[in-house]
mmCIF file of C-alpha atoms in Angstrom:
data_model
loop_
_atom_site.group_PDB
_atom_site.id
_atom_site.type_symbol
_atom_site.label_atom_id
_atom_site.label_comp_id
_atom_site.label_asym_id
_atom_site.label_seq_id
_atom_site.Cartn_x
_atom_site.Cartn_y
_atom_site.Cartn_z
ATOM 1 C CA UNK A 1 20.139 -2.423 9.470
ATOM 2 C CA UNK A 2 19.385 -4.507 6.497
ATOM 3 C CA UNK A 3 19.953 -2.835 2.990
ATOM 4 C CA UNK A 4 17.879 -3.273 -0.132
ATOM 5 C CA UNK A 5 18.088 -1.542 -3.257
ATOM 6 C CA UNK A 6 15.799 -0.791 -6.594
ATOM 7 C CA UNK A 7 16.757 -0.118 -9.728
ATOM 8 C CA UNK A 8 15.574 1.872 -11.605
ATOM 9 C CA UNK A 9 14.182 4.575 -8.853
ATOM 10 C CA UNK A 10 12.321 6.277 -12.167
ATOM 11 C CA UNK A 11 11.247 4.889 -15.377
ATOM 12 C CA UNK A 12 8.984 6.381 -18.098
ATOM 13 C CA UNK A 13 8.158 4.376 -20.862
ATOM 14 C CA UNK A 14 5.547 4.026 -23.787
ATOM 15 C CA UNK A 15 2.214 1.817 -23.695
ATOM 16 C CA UNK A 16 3.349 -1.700 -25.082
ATOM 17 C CA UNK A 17 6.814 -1.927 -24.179
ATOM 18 C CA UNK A 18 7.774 -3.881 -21.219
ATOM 19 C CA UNK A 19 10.309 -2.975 -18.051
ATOM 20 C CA UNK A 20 12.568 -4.410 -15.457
ATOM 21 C CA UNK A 21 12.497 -3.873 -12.180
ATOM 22 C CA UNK A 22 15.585 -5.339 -9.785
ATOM 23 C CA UNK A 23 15.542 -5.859 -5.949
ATOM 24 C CA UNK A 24 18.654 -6.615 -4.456
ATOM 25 C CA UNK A 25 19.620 -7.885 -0.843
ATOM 26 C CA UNK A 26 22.797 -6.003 -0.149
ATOM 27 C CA UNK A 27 24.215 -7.380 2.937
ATOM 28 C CA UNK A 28 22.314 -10.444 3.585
ATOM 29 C CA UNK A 29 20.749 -13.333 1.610
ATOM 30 C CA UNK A 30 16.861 -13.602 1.181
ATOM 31 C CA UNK A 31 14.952 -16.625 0.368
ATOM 32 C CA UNK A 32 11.916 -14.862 0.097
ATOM 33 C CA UNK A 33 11.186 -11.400 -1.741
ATOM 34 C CA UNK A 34 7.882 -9.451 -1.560
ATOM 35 C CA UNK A 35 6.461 -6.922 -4.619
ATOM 36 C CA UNK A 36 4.130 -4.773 -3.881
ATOM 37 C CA UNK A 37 2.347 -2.202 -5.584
ATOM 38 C CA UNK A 38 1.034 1.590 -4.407
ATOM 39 C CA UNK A 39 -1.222 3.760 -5.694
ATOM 40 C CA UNK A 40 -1.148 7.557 -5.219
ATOM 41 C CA UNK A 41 -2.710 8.134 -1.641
ATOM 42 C CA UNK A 42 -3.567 4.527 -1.297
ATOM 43 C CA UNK A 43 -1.283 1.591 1.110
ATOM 44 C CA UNK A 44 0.472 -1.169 -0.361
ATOM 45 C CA UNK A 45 -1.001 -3.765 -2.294
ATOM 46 C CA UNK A 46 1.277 -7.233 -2.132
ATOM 47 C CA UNK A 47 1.382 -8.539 -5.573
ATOM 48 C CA UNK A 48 3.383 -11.222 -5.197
ATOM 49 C CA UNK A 49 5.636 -13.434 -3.416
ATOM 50 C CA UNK A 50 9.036 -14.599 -4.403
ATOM 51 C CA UNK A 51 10.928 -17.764 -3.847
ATOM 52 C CA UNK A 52 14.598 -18.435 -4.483
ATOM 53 C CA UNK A 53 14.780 -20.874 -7.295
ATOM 54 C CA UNK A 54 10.770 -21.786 -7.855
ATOM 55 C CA UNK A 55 8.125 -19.984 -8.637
ATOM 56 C CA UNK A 56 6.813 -16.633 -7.430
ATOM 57 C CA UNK A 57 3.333 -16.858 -5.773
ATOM 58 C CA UNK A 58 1.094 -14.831 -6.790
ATOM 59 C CA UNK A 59 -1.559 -12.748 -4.557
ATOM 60 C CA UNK A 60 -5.692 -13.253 -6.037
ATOM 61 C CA UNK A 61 -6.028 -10.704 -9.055
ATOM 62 C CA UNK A 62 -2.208 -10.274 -9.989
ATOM 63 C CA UNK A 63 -1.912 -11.365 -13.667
ATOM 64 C CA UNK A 64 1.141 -13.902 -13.450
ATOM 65 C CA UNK A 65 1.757 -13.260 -17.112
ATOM 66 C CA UNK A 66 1.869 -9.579 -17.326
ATOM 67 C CA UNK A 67 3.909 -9.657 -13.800
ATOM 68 C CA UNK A 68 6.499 -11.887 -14.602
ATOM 69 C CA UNK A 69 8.984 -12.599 -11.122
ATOM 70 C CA UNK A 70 12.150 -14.248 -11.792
ATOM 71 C CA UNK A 71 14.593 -14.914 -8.417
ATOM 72 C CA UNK A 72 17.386 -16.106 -9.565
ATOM 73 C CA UNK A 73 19.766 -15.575 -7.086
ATOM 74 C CA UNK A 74 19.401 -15.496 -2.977
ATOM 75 C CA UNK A 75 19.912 -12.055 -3.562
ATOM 76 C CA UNK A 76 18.065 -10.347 -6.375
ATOM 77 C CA UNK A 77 14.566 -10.694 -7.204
ATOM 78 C CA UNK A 78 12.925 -8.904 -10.819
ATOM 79 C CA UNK A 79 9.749 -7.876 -11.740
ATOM 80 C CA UNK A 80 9.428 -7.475 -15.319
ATOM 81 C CA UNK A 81 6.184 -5.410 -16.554
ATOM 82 C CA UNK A 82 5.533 -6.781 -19.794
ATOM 83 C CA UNK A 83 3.275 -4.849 -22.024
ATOM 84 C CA UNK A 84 3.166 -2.186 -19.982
ATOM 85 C CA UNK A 85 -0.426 0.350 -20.009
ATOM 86 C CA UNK A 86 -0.855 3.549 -18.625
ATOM 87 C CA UNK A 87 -3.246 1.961 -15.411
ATOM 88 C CA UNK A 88 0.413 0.125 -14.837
ATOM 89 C CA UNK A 89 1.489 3.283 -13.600
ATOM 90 C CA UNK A 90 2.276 3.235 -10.078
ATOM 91 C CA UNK A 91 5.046 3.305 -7.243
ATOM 92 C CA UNK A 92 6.535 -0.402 -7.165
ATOM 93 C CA UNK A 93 8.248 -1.173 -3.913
ATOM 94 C CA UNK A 94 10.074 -4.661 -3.022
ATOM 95 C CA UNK A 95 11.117 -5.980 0.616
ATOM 96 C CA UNK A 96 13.305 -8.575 1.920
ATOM 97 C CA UNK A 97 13.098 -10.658 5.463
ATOM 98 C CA UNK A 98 16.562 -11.579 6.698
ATOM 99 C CA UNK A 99 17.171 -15.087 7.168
ATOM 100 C CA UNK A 100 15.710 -16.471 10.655
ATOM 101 C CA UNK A 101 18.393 -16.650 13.342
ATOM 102 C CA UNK A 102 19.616 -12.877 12.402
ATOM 103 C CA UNK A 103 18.509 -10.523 14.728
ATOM 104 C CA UNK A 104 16.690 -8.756 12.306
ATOM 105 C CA UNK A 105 14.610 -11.302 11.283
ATOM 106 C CA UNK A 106 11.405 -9.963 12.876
ATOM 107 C CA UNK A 107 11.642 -7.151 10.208
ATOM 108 C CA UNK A 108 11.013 -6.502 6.531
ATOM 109 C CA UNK A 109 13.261 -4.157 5.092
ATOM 110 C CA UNK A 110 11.652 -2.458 1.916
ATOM 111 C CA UNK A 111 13.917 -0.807 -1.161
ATOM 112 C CA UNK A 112 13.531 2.880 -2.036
ATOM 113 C CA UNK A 113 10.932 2.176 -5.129
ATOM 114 C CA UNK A 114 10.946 2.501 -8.435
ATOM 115 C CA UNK A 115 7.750 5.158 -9.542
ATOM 116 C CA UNK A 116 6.550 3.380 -13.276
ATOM 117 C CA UNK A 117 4.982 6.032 -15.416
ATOM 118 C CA UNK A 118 3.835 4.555 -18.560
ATOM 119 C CA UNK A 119 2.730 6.964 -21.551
ATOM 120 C CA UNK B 1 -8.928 -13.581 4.952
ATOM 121 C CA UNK B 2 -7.167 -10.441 6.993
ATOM 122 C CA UNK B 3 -9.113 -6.667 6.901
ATOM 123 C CA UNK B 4 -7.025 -4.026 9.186
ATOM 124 C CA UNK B 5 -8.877 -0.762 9.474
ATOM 125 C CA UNK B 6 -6.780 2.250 10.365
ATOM 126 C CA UNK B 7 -8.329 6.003 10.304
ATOM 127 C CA UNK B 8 -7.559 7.586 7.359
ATOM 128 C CA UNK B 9 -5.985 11.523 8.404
ATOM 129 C CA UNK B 10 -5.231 13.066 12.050
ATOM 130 C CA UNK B 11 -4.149 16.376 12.761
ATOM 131 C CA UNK B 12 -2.164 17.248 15.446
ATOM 132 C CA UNK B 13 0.184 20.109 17.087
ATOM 133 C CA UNK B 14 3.812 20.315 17.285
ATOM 134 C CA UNK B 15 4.973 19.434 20.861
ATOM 135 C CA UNK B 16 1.482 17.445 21.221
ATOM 136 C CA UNK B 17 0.758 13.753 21.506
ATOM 137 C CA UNK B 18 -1.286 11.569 18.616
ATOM 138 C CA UNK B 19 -2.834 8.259 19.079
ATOM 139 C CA UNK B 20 -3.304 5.989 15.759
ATOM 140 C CA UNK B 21 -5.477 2.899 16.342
ATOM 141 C CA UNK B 22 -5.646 -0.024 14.331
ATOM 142 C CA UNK B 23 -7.996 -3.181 14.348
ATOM 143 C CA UNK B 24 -7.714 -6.025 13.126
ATOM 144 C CA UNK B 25 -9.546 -9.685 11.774
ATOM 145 C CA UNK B 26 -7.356 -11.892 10.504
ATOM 146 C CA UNK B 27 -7.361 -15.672 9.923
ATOM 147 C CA UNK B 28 -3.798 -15.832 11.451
ATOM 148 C CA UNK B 29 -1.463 -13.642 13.101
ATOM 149 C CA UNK B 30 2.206 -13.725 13.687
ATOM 150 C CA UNK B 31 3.090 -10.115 14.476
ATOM 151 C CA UNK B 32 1.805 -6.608 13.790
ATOM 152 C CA UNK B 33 4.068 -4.064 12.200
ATOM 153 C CA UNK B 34 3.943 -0.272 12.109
ATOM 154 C CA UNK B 35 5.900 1.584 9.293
ATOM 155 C CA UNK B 36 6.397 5.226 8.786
ATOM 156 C CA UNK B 37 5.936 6.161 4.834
ATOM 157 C CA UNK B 38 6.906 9.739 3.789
ATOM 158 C CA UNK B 39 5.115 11.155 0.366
ATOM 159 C CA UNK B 40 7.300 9.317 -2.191
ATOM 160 C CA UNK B 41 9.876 7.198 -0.084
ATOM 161 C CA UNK B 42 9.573 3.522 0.570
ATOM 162 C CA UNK B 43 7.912 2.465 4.080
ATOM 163 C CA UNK B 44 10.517 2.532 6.964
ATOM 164 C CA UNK B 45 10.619 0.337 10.312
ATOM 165 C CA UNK B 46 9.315 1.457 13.109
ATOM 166 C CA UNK B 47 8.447 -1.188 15.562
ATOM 167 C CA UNK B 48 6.965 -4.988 16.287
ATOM 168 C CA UNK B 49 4.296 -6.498 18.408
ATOM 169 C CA UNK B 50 3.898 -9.714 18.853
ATOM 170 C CA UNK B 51 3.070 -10.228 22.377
ATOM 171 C CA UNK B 52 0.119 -8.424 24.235
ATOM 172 C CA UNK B 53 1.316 -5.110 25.848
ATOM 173 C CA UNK B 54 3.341 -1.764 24.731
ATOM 174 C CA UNK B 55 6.665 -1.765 23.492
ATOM 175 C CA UNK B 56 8.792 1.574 23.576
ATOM 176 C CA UNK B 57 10.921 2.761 21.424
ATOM 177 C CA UNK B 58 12.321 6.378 22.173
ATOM 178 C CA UNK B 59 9.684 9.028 20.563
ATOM 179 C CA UNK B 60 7.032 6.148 19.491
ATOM 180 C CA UNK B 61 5.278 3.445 21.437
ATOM 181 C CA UNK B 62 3.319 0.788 20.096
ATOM 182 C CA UNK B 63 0.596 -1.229 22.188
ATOM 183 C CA UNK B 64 -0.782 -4.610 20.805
ATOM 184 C CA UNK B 65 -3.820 -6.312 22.735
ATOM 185 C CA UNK B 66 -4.162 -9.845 20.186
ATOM 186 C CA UNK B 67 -7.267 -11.144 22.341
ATOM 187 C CA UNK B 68 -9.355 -7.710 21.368
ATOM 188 C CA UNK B 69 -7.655 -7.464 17.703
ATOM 189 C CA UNK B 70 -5.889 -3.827 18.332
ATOM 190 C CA UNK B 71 -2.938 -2.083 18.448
ATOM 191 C CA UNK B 72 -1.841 1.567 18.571
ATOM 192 C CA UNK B 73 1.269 3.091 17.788
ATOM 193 C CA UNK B 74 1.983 6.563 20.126
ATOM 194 C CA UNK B 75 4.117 9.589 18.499
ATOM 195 C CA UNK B 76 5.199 11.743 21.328
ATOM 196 C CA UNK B 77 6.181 15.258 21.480
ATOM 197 C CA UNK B 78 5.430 15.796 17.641
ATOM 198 C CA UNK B 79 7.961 17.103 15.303
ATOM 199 C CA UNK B 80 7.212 18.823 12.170
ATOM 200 C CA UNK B 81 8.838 15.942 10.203
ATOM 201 C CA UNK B 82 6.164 13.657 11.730
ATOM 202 C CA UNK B 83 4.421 14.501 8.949
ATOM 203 C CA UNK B 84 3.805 11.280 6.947
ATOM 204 C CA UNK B 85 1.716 8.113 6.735
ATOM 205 C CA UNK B 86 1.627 5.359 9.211
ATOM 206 C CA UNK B 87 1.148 1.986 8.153
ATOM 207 C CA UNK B 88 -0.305 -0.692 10.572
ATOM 208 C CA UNK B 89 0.422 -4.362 8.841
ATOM 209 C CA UNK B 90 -0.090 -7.683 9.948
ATOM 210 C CA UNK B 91 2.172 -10.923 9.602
ATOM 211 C CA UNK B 92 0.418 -13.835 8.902
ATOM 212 C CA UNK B 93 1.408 -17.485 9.980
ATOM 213 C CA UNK B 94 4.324 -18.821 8.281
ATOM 214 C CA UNK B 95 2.167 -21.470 6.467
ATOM 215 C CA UNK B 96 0.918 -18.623 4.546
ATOM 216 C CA UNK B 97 4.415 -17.557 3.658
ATOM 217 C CA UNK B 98 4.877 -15.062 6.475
ATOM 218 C CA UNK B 99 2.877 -12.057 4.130
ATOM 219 C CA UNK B 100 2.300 -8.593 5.241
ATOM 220 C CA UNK B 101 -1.354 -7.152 5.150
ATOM 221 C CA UNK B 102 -0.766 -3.799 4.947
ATOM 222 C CA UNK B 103 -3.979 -1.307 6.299
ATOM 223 C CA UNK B 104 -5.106 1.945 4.732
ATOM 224 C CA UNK B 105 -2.528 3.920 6.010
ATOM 225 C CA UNK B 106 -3.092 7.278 8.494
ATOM 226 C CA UNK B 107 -1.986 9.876 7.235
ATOM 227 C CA UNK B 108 -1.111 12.430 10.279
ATOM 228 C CA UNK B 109 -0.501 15.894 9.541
ATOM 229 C CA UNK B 110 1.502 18.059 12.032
ATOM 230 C CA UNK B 111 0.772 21.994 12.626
ATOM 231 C CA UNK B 112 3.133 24.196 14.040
#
């Protein structure tokens, strides 16, 4: 199956700073990107959507400016955390759709997550 | 708007047979999704409905009725490692940029 990757899996950092979070598309190219956001014992939240080469959409309550989505590539999405604050802390988890045609379109792969603990 | 309700723990036996429902309201639908989620690990795959009826899929079946807004995903002769969340989501129409509405989550606990 499809194959997308996080990085970093772990980050710890202190209130005010701000962190990167990559998504990549390993062996396929994705238009569209998807950040969500999970809570401890809780589903995922969609934050936002990402588009190849415009502008991320954003899901009702997401602050655009402190969640800042850059796609730059058909293959890697970020999510930068800027000014980052302890209730930031959560399990951030991207996905990718295959391009339709593939046989695996009807599925969105996730990446293995990146758990945010801010200080 | 979309709201998927899914219950929120089950218990079951080794060997046994568990039945998670899911319903659904949704302003458009385009496919309903069921993940497995282990504590910690991102959501993985586990099947699609987007016709009325049950697909199988070795250990896990998944049944989708769109008229009545439901769908169930069967696990089958429970293994320990069942032991994990199941996610029921919903696709919405393309026009809506083909998003995932994730429910709850059930999280199903297996004894020995």
């Amino acid at each position: 199956g499809a194959v997308v990757s996080q990085h970093p899996s772990r980050v710890i950092c202190k209130s005010g700073t701000s962190v990167k979070i990559e998504c990549r598309s390993l062996d396929f190219q994705a238009t569209t990107m998807f950040w969500y956001r999970q809570f401890p014992k809780q589903s995922l939240m969609l934050m936002a959507t990402s588009n190849e080469g415009s502008k991320a959409t954003y899901e009702q309550g997401v602050e655009k400016d402190k969640f800042l989505i850059n796609h730059a590539s058909l293959t890697l999405s970020t999510l930068t955390v800027t000014s980052a604050h302890p209730e930031d802390s959560s399990f951030y988890i991207c996905s990718a759709n295959p391009p339709r045609g593939t046989t695996a379109y009807n599925e969105q792969f996730f990446g293995p997550g990146t758990r945010l603990t801010v200080l | 708007g979309q709201n998927i309700d899914q219950p929120t723990e089950m218990t079951a036996t080794e060997g046994a047979i568990v039945q998670i429902n899911c319903t659904y309201q949704t302003s458009g639908f385009n496919g309903l999704f069921w993940y497995q989620q282990h504590a910690g690990e991102a959501p993985t795959f586990l099947s699609y409905n987007v016709l009325d009826g049950l697909e199988e899929k070795g250990r896990f079946s998944s049944f989708l009725s769109r008229s009545k807004g439901y769908s169930y995903l069967l696990l089958k002769e429970l293994q320990m490692k069942d032991s994990a969340s199941y996610l029921c989501a919903v696709r919405g129409i393309k026009a809506a940029g083909n998003k995932l509405t994730f429910g709850g989550g059930t999280r199903v606990l297996v004894k020995p």
